[in-house]
Coordinates of C-alpha atoms in Angstrom, one line a residue:
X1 CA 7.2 -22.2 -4.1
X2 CA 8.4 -22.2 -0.5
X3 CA 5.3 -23.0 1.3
X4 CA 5.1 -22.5 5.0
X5 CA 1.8 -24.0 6.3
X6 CA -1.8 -25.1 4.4
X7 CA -5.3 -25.0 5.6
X8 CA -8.2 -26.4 4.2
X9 CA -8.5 -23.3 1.9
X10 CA -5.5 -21.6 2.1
X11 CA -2.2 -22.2 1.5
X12 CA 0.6 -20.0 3.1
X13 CA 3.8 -18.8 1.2
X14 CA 6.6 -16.8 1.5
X15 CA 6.6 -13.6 -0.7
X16 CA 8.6 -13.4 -3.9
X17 CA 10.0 -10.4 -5.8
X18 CA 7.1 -11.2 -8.3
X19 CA 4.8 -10.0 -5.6
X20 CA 4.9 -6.6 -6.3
X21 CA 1.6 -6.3 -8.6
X22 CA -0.4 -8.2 -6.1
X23 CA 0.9 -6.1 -3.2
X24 CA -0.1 -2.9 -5.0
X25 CA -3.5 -4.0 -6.2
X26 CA -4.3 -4.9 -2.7
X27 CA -3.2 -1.7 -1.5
X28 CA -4.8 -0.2 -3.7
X29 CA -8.2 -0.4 -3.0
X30 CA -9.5 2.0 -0.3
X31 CA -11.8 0.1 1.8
X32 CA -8.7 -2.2 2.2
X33 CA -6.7 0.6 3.6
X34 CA -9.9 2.5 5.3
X35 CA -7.9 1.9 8.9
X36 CA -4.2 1.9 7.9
X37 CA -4.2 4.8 5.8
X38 CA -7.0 6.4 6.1
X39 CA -7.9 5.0 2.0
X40 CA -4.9 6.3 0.7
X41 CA -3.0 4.0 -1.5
X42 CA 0.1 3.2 -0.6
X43 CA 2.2 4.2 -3.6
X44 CA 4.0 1.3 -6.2
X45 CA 7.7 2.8 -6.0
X46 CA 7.1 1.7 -1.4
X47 CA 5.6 -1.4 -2.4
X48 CA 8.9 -1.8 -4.8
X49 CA 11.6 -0.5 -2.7
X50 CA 10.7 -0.9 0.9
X51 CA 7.4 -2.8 1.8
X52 CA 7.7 -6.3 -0.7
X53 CA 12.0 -6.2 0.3
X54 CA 10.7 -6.3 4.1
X55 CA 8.1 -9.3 3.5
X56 CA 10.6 -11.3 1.2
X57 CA 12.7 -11.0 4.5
X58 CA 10.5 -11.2 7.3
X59 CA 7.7 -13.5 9.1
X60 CA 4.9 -12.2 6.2
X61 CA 3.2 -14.9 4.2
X62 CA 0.8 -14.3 0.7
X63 CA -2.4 -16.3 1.5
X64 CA -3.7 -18.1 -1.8
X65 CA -6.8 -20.2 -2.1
X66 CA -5.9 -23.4 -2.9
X67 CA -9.1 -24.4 -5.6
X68 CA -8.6 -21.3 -7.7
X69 CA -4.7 -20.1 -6.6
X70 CA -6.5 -16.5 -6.5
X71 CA -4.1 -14.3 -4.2
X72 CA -6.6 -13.8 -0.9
X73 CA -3.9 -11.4 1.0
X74 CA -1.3 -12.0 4.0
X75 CA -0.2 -12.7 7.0
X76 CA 2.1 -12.0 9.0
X77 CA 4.2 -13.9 12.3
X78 CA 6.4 -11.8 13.3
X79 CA 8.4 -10.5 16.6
X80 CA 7.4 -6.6 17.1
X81 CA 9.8 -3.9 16.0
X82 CA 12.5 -4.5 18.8
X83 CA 9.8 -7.0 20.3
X84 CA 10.8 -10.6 21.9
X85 CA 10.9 -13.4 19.3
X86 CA 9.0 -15.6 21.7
X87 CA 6.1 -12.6 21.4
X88 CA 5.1 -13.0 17.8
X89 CA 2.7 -10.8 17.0
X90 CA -0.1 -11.5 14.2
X91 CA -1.5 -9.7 11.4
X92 CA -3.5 -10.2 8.0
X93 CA -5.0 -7.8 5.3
X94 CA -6.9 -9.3 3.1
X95 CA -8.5 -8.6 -0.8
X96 CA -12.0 -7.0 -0.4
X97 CA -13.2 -9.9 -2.8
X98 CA -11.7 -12.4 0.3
X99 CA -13.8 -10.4 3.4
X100 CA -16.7 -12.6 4.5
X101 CA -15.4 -15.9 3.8
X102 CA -13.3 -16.6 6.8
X103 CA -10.3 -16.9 5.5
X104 CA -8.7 -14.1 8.4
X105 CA -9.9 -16.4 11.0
X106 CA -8.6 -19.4 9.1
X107 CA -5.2 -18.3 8.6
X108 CA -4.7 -17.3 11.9
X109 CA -5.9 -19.8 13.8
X110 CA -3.3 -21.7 11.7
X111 CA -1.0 -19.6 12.5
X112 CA -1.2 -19.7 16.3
X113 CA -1.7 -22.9 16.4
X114 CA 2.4 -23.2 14.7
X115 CA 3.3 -20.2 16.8
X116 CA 2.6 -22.4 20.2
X117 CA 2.9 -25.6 18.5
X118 CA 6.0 -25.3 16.6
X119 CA 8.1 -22.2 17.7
X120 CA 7.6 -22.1 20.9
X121 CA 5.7 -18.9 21.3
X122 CA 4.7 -17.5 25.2
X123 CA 2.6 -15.3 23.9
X124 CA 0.6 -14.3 20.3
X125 CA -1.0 -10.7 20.0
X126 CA -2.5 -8.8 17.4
X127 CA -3.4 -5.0 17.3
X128 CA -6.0 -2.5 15.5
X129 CA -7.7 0.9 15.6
X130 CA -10.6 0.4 18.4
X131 CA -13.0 0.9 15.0
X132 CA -11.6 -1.6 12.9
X133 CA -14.9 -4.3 14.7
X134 CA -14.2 -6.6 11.9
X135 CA -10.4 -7.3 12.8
X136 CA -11.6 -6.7 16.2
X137 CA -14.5 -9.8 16.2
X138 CA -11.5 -12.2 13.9
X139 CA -9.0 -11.8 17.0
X140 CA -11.9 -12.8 19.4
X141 CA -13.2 -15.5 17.1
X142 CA -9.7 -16.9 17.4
X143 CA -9.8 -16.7 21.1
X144 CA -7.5 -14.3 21.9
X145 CA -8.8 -11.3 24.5
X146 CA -8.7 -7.8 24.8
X147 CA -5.9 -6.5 27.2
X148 CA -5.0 -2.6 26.3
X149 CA -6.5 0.1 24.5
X150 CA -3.2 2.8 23.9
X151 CA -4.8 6.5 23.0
X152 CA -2.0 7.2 20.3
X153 CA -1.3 10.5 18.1
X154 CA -1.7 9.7 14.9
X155 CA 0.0 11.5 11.9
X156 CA -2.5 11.1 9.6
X157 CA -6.2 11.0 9.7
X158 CA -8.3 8.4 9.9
X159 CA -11.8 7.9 11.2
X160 CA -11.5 7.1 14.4
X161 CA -8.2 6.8 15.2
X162 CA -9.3 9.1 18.2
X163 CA -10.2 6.0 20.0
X164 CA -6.7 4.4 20.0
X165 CA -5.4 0.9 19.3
X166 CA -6.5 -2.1 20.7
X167 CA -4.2 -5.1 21.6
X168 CA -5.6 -8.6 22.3
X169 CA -3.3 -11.6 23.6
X170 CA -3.4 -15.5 23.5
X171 CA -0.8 -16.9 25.9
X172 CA 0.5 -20.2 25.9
X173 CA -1.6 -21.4 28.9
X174 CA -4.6 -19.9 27.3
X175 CA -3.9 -21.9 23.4
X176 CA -2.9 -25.5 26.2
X177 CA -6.6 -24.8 27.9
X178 CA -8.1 -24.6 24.8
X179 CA -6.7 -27.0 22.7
X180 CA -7.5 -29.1 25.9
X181 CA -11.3 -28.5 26.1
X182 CA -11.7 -29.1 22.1
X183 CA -10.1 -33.0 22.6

């Protein structure tokens, strides 16, 4: 198992071709997907072909809980699409039977913490429909702040997509301030 980082309850891994079933499961469930899809699944043959090939190669991470080794969710730590590798942005979707424990705010606080600490990030942001409060009030929780809202056209519908995307931001001076004030 090819662990990238541990938390108290979590432990971070890189995604295997054995993933599939896990992806689609989590996909799967419509209150998962409720702001990425509108609650449409997204189908086993993209999980397959396109979306677990992409993970296997890129900066996403399956979150397992260490006591039981139940599959939580991801992350991810990863440039943007053409974005600067010293820019990583963050993202996580987690099993509805993992909402309400912490374990978002957990894994990315890790997360940030090896994005400034170890790889030399500038700068960590995270994005989400306006709506999405719960992703919204993880990203503050983890101190980074709000510093666009992009009106967007979206192709497929989604309860209240109308109100855009939301981008919050930690920079590096921001994590050094931080991480100052909590020694």
């Amino acid at each position: 198992m090819d662990i990238f980082l541990t938390t108290d309850r979590l432990l971070l891994r890189r995604f295997t071709e054995a993933d599939a079933d896990l992806l689609v499961e989590l996909d799967s469930d419509p209150e998962v997907m409720r702001y990425l899809s509108g609650g449409r699944p997204t189908p086993r043959e993209v999980i397959v072909r396109e979306t677990l090939p992409a993970f296997v190669r890129s900066g996403f991470f399956a979150a397992v809980e260490r006591h039981t080794g139940a599959f939580a969710g991801w992350f991810h730590l990863r440039p943007a699409r053409d974005g600067d590798p010293e820019e990583p942005e963050l993202g996580y979707r987690l099993r509805r039977a993992s909402w309400g424990k912490g374990y978002a705010t957990e894994g990315s606080l890790a997360l940030i913490d090896k994005a400034f600490g170890e790889l030399g990030a500038r700068r960590v942001f995270a994005r989400t429909l306006t709506v999405n409060r719960g992703s919204r009030a993880v990203m503050e929780k983890c101190g980074l702040r709000h510093v666009r809202t992009d009106l967007q056209d979206r192709s497929h519908a989604i309860d209240g997509a109308e109100e855009g995307v939301v981008e919050y931001e930690l920079t590096r001076a921001e994590w050094e301030a931080r991480r100052a004030n909590t020694s």
